[in-house]
Tab-separated table of C-alpha atoms in Angstrom:
chain	number	residue	atom	x	y	z
A	1	MET	CA	-57.729	-20.217	-36.434
A	2	ARG	CA	-56.336	-23.255	-34.775
A	3	GLY	CA	-52.866	-22.425	-36.168
A	4	ARG	CA	-53.030	-18.878	-34.867
A	5	ALA	CA	-54.238	-20.121	-31.474
A	6	SER	CA	-51.343	-22.571	-31.270
A	7	VAL	CA	-48.792	-19.880	-32.133
A	8	ALA	CA	-50.267	-17.519	-29.520
A	9	ALA	CA	-50.168	-20.238	-26.902
A	10	GLY	CA	-46.525	-20.994	-27.763
A	11	LEU	CA	-45.547	-17.323	-27.487
A	12	ALA	CA	-47.254	-17.070	-24.134
A	13	ALA	CA	-45.386	-20.113	-22.869
A	14	ALA	CA	-42.114	-18.714	-24.154
A	15	VAL	CA	-42.726	-15.431	-22.359
A	16	ILE	CA	-43.415	-17.286	-19.134
A	17	LEU	CA	-40.193	-19.295	-19.498
A	18	LEU	CA	-37.980	-16.283	-20.277
A	19	PRO	CA	-35.740	-15.387	-17.280
A	20	VAL	CA	-36.232	-12.014	-15.710
A	21	VAL	CA	-32.887	-10.213	-15.877
A	22	GLY	CA	-31.535	-9.479	-12.395
A	23	ALA	CA	-34.328	-11.295	-10.607
A	24	GLN	CA	-31.906	-13.827	-9.061
A	25	ALA	CA	-29.239	-11.268	-8.101
A	26	ASP	CA	-28.929	-10.400	-4.442
A	27	PRO	CA	-29.866	-6.821	-3.705
A	28	LYS	CA	-26.922	-4.568	-2.906
A	29	PRO	CA	-26.598	-4.195	0.869
A	30	THR	CA	-27.390	-0.825	2.323
A	31	LEU	CA	-24.798	1.157	4.264
A	32	ALA	CA	-26.450	0.166	7.531
A	33	GLU	CA	-26.387	-3.530	6.563
A	34	ALA	CA	-22.737	-3.341	5.516
A	35	GLN	CA	-21.764	-1.648	8.762
A	36	ALA	CA	-23.749	-4.179	10.771
A	37	LYS	CA	-21.933	-7.038	9.042
A	38	LEU	CA	-18.578	-5.386	9.645
A	39	LYS	CA	-19.404	-4.815	13.307
A	40	LYS	CA	-20.378	-8.457	13.754
A	41	LEU	CA	-17.235	-9.617	11.975
A	42	ASN	CA	-14.983	-7.380	14.047
A	43	LYS	CA	-16.537	-8.692	17.236
A	44	GLN	CA	-15.544	-12.189	16.128
A	45	MET	CA	-12.125	-10.912	15.102
A	46	ASP	CA	-11.424	-9.308	18.481
A	47	GLU	CA	-10.833	-12.671	20.123
A	48	ILE	CA	-8.747	-13.999	17.233
A	49	VAL	CA	-6.516	-10.938	17.129
A	50	ASP	CA	-6.162	-10.805	20.910
A	51	ASP	CA	-5.005	-14.428	20.870
A	52	TYR	CA	-2.600	-13.599	18.054
A	53	ASN	CA	-1.134	-10.659	19.958
A	54	GLY	CA	-0.755	-12.796	23.075
A	55	ALA	CA	0.990	-15.581	21.191
A	56	ASN	CA	3.242	-13.070	19.464
A	57	GLU	CA	4.319	-11.639	22.827
A	58	LYS	CA	4.941	-15.136	24.178
A	59	TRP	CA	7.029	-15.950	21.114
A	60	LYS	CA	9.140	-12.787	21.386
A	61	LYS	CA	9.859	-13.367	25.084
A	62	ALA	CA	10.765	-17.014	24.499
A	63	LYS	CA	13.082	-16.104	21.627
A	64	LYS	CA	14.778	-13.402	23.712
A	65	GLN	CA	15.385	-15.871	26.549
A	66	TYR	CA	16.699	-18.489	24.149
A	67	ASP	CA	19.068	-16.044	22.433
A	68	LYS	CA	20.431	-14.892	25.807
A	69	VAL	CA	21.124	-18.428	27.040
A	70	ASN	CA	22.514	-19.502	23.683
A	71	THR	CA	24.945	-16.562	23.630
A	72	ALA	CA	26.165	-17.455	27.134
A	73	PHE	CA	26.524	-21.081	26.076
A	74	LYS	CA	28.724	-20.176	23.105
A	75	LYS	CA	30.910	-17.917	25.249
A	76	GLN	CA	31.419	-20.600	27.872
A	77	ASP	CA	32.067	-23.189	25.200
A	78	LEU	CA	34.891	-21.095	23.740
A	79	GLN	CA	36.450	-20.749	27.201
A	80	VAL	CA	36.262	-24.486	27.763
A	81	GLN	CA	37.896	-25.180	24.414
A	82	ALA	CA	40.693	-22.759	25.315
A	83	LEU	CA	41.252	-24.484	28.668
A	84	ARG	CA	41.228	-27.875	27.042
A	85	ALA	CA	43.864	-26.710	24.574
A	86	GLY	CA	45.877	-25.267	27.472
A	87	VAL	CA	45.941	-28.548	29.347
A	88	VAL	CA	47.129	-30.341	26.257
A	89	GLY	CA	49.738	-27.620	25.761
A	90	VAL	CA	51.303	-28.256	29.181
A	91	ALA	CA	53.081	-31.335	27.919
A	92	VAL	CA	54.167	-29.682	24.684
A	93	THR	CA	55.487	-26.548	26.402
A	94	ASN	CA	57.453	-28.453	28.999
A	95	TYR	CA	58.833	-30.733	26.361
A	96	GLN	CA	60.033	-27.779	24.255
A	97	THR	CA	61.234	-25.323	26.919
A	98	GLY	CA	61.084	-27.085	30.270
A	99	ASP	CA	63.149	-29.699	32.021
A	100	PHE	CA	63.617	-32.152	29.176
A	101	ARG	CA	65.500	-34.488	31.464
A	102	THR	CA	62.437	-34.971	33.602
A	103	LEU	CA	60.112	-35.310	30.661
A	104	SER	CA	62.494	-37.554	28.788
A	105	GLY	CA	62.084	-40.081	31.557
A	106	LEU	CA	58.502	-40.481	30.461
A	107	PHE	CA	59.663	-41.761	27.136
A	108	THR	CA	62.952	-43.543	28.058
A	109	ALA	CA	62.268	-45.097	31.447
A	110	ASP	CA	62.794	-48.814	31.529
A	111	ASP	CA	61.028	-49.505	34.792
A	112	PRO	CA	57.370	-48.813	35.635
A	113	ASP	CA	58.208	-46.876	38.853
A	114	THR	CA	60.180	-44.206	36.980
A	115	MET	CA	57.448	-43.835	34.391
A	116	LEU	CA	54.727	-43.507	37.038
A	117	ASN	CA	56.703	-40.862	38.935
A	118	THR	CA	57.114	-38.816	35.764
A	119	MET	CA	53.417	-39.096	34.924
A	120	THR	CA	52.568	-37.926	38.476
A	121	LEU	CA	54.677	-34.817	37.862
A	122	MET	CA	52.753	-34.160	34.631
A	123	ASP	CA	49.484	-34.527	36.488
A	124	GLN	CA	50.614	-31.948	39.030
A	125	LEU	CA	51.604	-29.514	36.298
A	126	ALA	CA	48.152	-29.725	34.786
A	127	ALA	CA	46.183	-30.042	38.029
A	128	GLY	CA	45.161	-26.387	38.240
A	129	ARG	CA	43.967	-26.333	34.651
A	130	THR	CA	42.236	-29.665	35.026
A	131	GLN	CA	40.238	-28.398	38.002
A	132	SER	CA	39.187	-25.298	36.060
A	133	LEU	CA	38.345	-27.415	33.079
A	134	THR	CA	36.138	-29.655	35.211
A	135	GLU	CA	34.322	-26.632	36.601
A	136	PHE	CA	33.704	-25.278	33.138
A	137	GLU	CA	32.512	-28.638	31.880
A	138	VAL	CA	29.902	-28.679	34.652
A	139	ALA	CA	28.861	-25.142	33.742
A	140	ILE	CA	28.567	-26.076	30.081
A	141	LYS	CA	26.376	-29.058	30.947
A	142	GLY	CA	24.029	-26.782	32.886
A	143	LEU	CA	23.963	-24.196	30.114
A	144	ARG	CA	23.283	-26.858	27.519
A	145	THR	CA	20.284	-28.040	29.544
A	146	GLN	CA	19.013	-24.471	29.835
A	147	ARG	CA	19.526	-23.849	26.145
A	148	GLU	CA	17.569	-26.933	25.152
A	149	ALA	CA	14.730	-25.995	27.518
A	150	LYS	CA	14.551	-22.437	26.161
A	151	LYS	CA	14.795	-23.728	22.617
A	152	LYS	CA	11.778	-25.964	23.213
A	153	THR	CA	9.882	-23.014	24.710
A	154	TYR	CA	10.724	-20.943	21.658
A	155	GLU	CA	9.731	-23.664	19.200
A	156	ASP	CA	6.441	-24.329	21.006
A	157	ALA	CA	5.596	-20.626	21.050
A	158	ALA	CA	6.500	-20.340	17.369
A	159	LYS	CA	4.102	-23.159	16.536
A	160	VAL	CA	1.317	-21.359	18.394
A	161	LYS	CA	2.113	-18.145	16.589
A	162	ASP	CA	2.180	-19.833	13.176
A	163	GLU	CA	-1.231	-21.370	13.781
A	164	LEU	CA	-2.716	-18.068	14.879
A	165	VAL	CA	-1.163	-16.292	11.906
A	166	LYS	CA	-3.138	-18.646	9.671
A	167	LYS	CA	-6.345	-17.823	11.541
A	168	LYS	CA	-5.609	-14.116	11.343
A	169	LYS	CA	-5.003	-14.304	7.591
A	170	LYS	CA	-8.338	-16.029	7.124
A	171	ALA	CA	-10.098	-13.390	9.203
A	172	ASP	CA	-8.253	-10.618	7.369
A	173	ARG	CA	-9.612	-11.917	4.070
A	174	MET	CA	-13.127	-11.726	5.490
A	175	VAL	CA	-12.544	-8.190	6.727
A	176	ALA	CA	-11.069	-7.206	3.363
A	177	GLU	CA	-14.369	-8.118	1.722
A	178	GLN	CA	-16.222	-5.851	4.114
A	179	VAL	CA	-13.700	-3.055	3.604
A	180	LYS	CA	-14.207	-3.341	-0.143
A	181	LEU	CA	-17.948	-3.014	0.347
A	182	LEU	CA	-17.536	0.015	2.600
A	183	ARG	CA	-15.271	1.633	0.022
A	184	GLU	CA	-17.916	1.112	-2.627
A	185	LEU	CA	-20.477	2.703	-0.345
A	186	GLY	CA	-18.112	5.571	0.492
A	187	ALA	CA	-18.025	4.715	4.191
A	188	TYR	CA	-14.411	3.538	4.602
A	189	ASN	CA	-12.135	5.862	6.574
A	190	PRO	CA	-8.454	5.211	5.739
A	191	GLY	CA	-7.265	7.603	8.423
A	192	ASN	CA	-3.978	9.474	8.399
A	193	THR	CA	-0.858	7.764	9.734
A	194	ASN	CA	0.698	11.202	10.250
A	195	SER	CA	-2.271	12.670	12.101
A	196	THR	CA	-1.300	15.019	14.927
A	197	GLY	CA	-4.537	14.245	16.737
A	198	GLN	CA	-6.227	16.571	19.171
A	199	ILE	CA	-5.327	18.346	22.396
A	200	TYR	CA	-6.869	16.819	25.487
A	201	THR	CA	-8.698	19.402	27.601
A	202	GLY	CA	-10.618	17.114	29.935
A	203	PRO	CA	-10.583	16.832	33.734
A	204	ALA	CA	-7.777	14.244	34.108
A	205	SER	CA	-4.699	14.901	36.225
A	206	GLY	CA	-1.446	13.184	37.140
A	207	ASN	CA	-0.579	9.939	35.353
A	208	ALA	CA	-4.052	9.730	33.771
A	209	LEU	CA	-3.506	13.136	32.195
A	210	ALA	CA	-0.270	11.979	30.558
A	211	ALA	CA	-1.995	8.828	29.234
A	212	LEU	CA	-4.958	10.737	27.812
A	213	GLU	CA	-2.797	13.443	26.244
A	214	PHE	CA	-0.950	10.696	24.380
A	215	ALA	CA	-4.155	8.920	23.330
A	216	TYR	CA	-5.724	12.149	22.050
A	217	ALA	CA	-2.599	12.882	20.016
A	218	GLN	CA	-3.307	9.642	18.089
A	219	ILE	CA	-6.838	10.608	17.044
A	220	GLY	CA	-7.302	10.251	13.301
A	221	LYS	CA	-4.726	7.478	12.881
A	222	PRO	CA	-6.089	4.250	11.335
A	223	TYR	CA	-7.023	1.110	13.196
A	224	ARG	CA	-4.903	-1.880	12.225
A	225	TYR	CA	-4.905	-5.368	13.724
A	226	GLY	CA	-1.703	-5.834	15.704
A	227	GLY	CA	-0.928	-2.127	15.440
A	228	THR	CA	1.320	-0.701	18.151
A	229	GLY	CA	2.042	2.661	16.547
A	230	PRO	CA	3.259	5.064	15.685
A	231	GLY	CA	1.162	5.254	12.505
A	232	SER	CA	-1.653	2.838	13.347
A	233	TRP	CA	-3.119	1.135	16.387
A	234	ASP	CA	-5.318	-1.689	17.551
A	235	CYS	CA	-7.350	-1.155	20.702
A	236	SER	CA	-4.954	-2.662	23.248
A	237	GLY	CA	-1.879	-1.325	21.466
A	238	LEU	CA	-3.189	2.227	21.910
A	239	VAL	CA	-4.130	1.715	25.568
A	240	GLN	CA	-0.794	0.099	26.397
A	241	ALA	CA	1.228	2.887	24.765
A	242	ALA	CA	-0.898	5.626	26.317
A	243	TRP	CA	-0.526	4.301	29.842
A	244	ARG	CA	3.184	3.707	29.281
A	245	LYS	CA	3.358	7.485	28.981
A	246	GLY	CA	1.475	7.592	32.265
A	247	GLY	CA	4.148	5.492	33.955
A	248	VAL	CA	2.206	2.220	34.080
A	249	SER	CA	3.329	-0.934	32.277
A	250	LEU	CA	0.275	-2.805	30.986
A	251	PRO	CA	0.154	-6.216	29.292
A	252	ARG	CA	-0.184	-6.318	25.502
A	253	THR	CA	-3.683	-7.742	25.047
A	254	SER	CA	-7.081	-6.602	26.278
A	255	TYR	CA	-7.678	-9.984	27.966
A	256	GLU	CA	-4.361	-9.736	29.805
A	257	MET	CA	-5.174	-6.164	30.848
A	258	TRP	CA	-8.402	-7.344	32.429
A	259	ALA	CA	-6.561	-10.114	34.300
A	260	TRP	CA	-3.834	-7.662	35.320
A	261	GLY	CA	-6.467	-5.411	36.869
A	262	ALA	CA	-8.090	-8.125	38.985
A	263	ASN	CA	-7.583	-6.051	42.152
A	264	ARG	CA	-8.204	-2.714	40.430
A	265	ARG	CA	-11.698	-3.196	39.038
A	266	VAL	CA	-14.219	-0.417	39.516
A	267	SER	CA	-17.906	0.127	38.804
A	268	VAL	CA	-18.788	1.668	35.443
A	269	ASN	CA	-21.063	3.973	37.427
A	270	ALA	CA	-18.020	5.500	39.127
A	271	LEU	CA	-15.643	5.991	36.212
A	272	GLU	CA	-12.740	8.401	36.485
A	273	PRO	CA	-10.531	9.760	33.667
A	274	GLY	CA	-7.902	7.212	32.695
A	275	ASP	CA	-9.941	4.126	33.620
A	276	LEU	CA	-9.752	1.220	31.171
A	277	VAL	CA	-13.197	0.281	29.864
A	278	TRP	CA	-14.484	-2.823	28.065
A	279	HIS	CA	-17.796	-3.685	26.459
A	280	SER	CA	-19.404	-6.878	25.159
A	281	GLY	CA	-16.707	-9.210	26.413
A	282	PHE	CA	-12.985	-8.660	26.799
A	283	GLY	CA	-11.904	-8.252	23.174
A	284	HIS	CA	-12.070	-4.447	22.988
A	285	VAL	CA	-10.648	-1.891	25.416
A	286	GLY	CA	-10.600	1.901	25.533
A	287	ILE	CA	-9.806	4.721	27.974
A	288	TYR	CA	-12.451	6.775	29.730
A	289	ALA	CA	-11.574	10.426	29.087
A	290	GLY	CA	-14.032	12.063	31.458
A	291	ASP	CA	-16.977	14.281	30.496
A	292	GLY	CA	-18.851	11.220	29.237
A	293	LYS	CA	-16.283	10.288	26.547
A	294	VAL	CA	-14.139	7.283	25.650
A	295	VAL	CA	-11.042	7.445	23.421
A	296	HIS	CA	-10.285	4.203	21.598
A	297	SER	CA	-9.249	2.558	18.342
A	298	PRO	CA	-12.437	0.781	17.212
A	299	GLN	CA	-12.190	-1.514	14.195
A	300	THR	CA	-11.046	-1.994	10.620
A	301	GLY	CA	-12.151	0.843	8.386
A	302	ASP	CA	-12.180	3.328	11.253
A	303	VAL	CA	-9.705	5.515	13.135
A	304	VAL	CA	-8.702	6.378	16.689
A	305	LYS	CA	-11.522	8.566	17.921
A	306	VAL	CA	-13.614	9.788	20.820
A	307	THR	CA	-17.001	8.138	21.351
A	308	PRO	CA	-19.785	9.153	23.764
A	309	VAL	CA	-19.765	6.784	26.714
A	310	GLY	CA	-23.441	5.996	26.102
A	311	GLU	CA	-22.613	4.800	22.598
A	312	TYR	CA	-19.528	2.898	23.754
A	313	ASN	CA	-21.666	1.334	26.512
A	314	PRO	CA	-18.922	0.041	28.871
A	315	ASP	CA	-19.790	-2.832	31.187
A	316	LYS	CA	-16.375	-3.448	32.818
A	317	ALA	CA	-13.646	-1.114	34.088
A	318	VAL	CA	-10.179	-1.159	35.665
A	319	ARG	CA	-8.340	1.754	37.275
A	320	PRO	CA	-4.549	1.651	36.596
């Protein structure tokens, strides 16, 4: 009996020690949980991507300025080299085809006075070119200074861009994980880069009408960080392009748009079609379409769409 009791006790202990399969595995997130995580992540990403877009614009402008100055520098440099060669050629030309008797004195004169007189003549022959050469040398010096300054601006902006590219890649990896989860849950919308959108039939008029007609034509196209069309858009890229059609040149990023509209801000209780609207900070911007609707490009895994203003919940607005 004791033997049987010992065996039973051992089996019981073994059962207690056996791992329960799957007990330590994290439960699969629900659709609502996955979307909540993605929403939180995209809110964090808004600032990163807006900074990236801003740095990218700064870099492009700096490079354009540098290229322009550098091209002018090279052109002026070629002209200076040509003038320098021309001044040197004065002596050679006069020696070959000019008054050799005068020039020969430079080489055969026995007394210093004759030699100095001949050299004075040579100076006079080259005086016009020498003056031009001096002027060009001064211009080149100024251009060289400009080129170096623009080059530094370009290099500094490139460093900023490179650093932000690294941050964006890190954030993109995080978003990719969420996108994978949404795909598994069947909630990822890839959009259609060739979408013809919808026809705007709201109450807008004038420039706002042109902007909203463009924005509505983009409905169904995917959101993409840094997207400026035509097949995909980020929030500020869509707003900028739409209002360009409306005849207004807006900055590239949502933060810059808010700063640009410092003297154009309006109450969200008095919105009119075409107004730019923000919510929860300055990282996301859309366009109020009238009739209680906002057209915008929301976040990764979604598309350009129209959202009820109550769901969008704007807390800041600017009227272009």
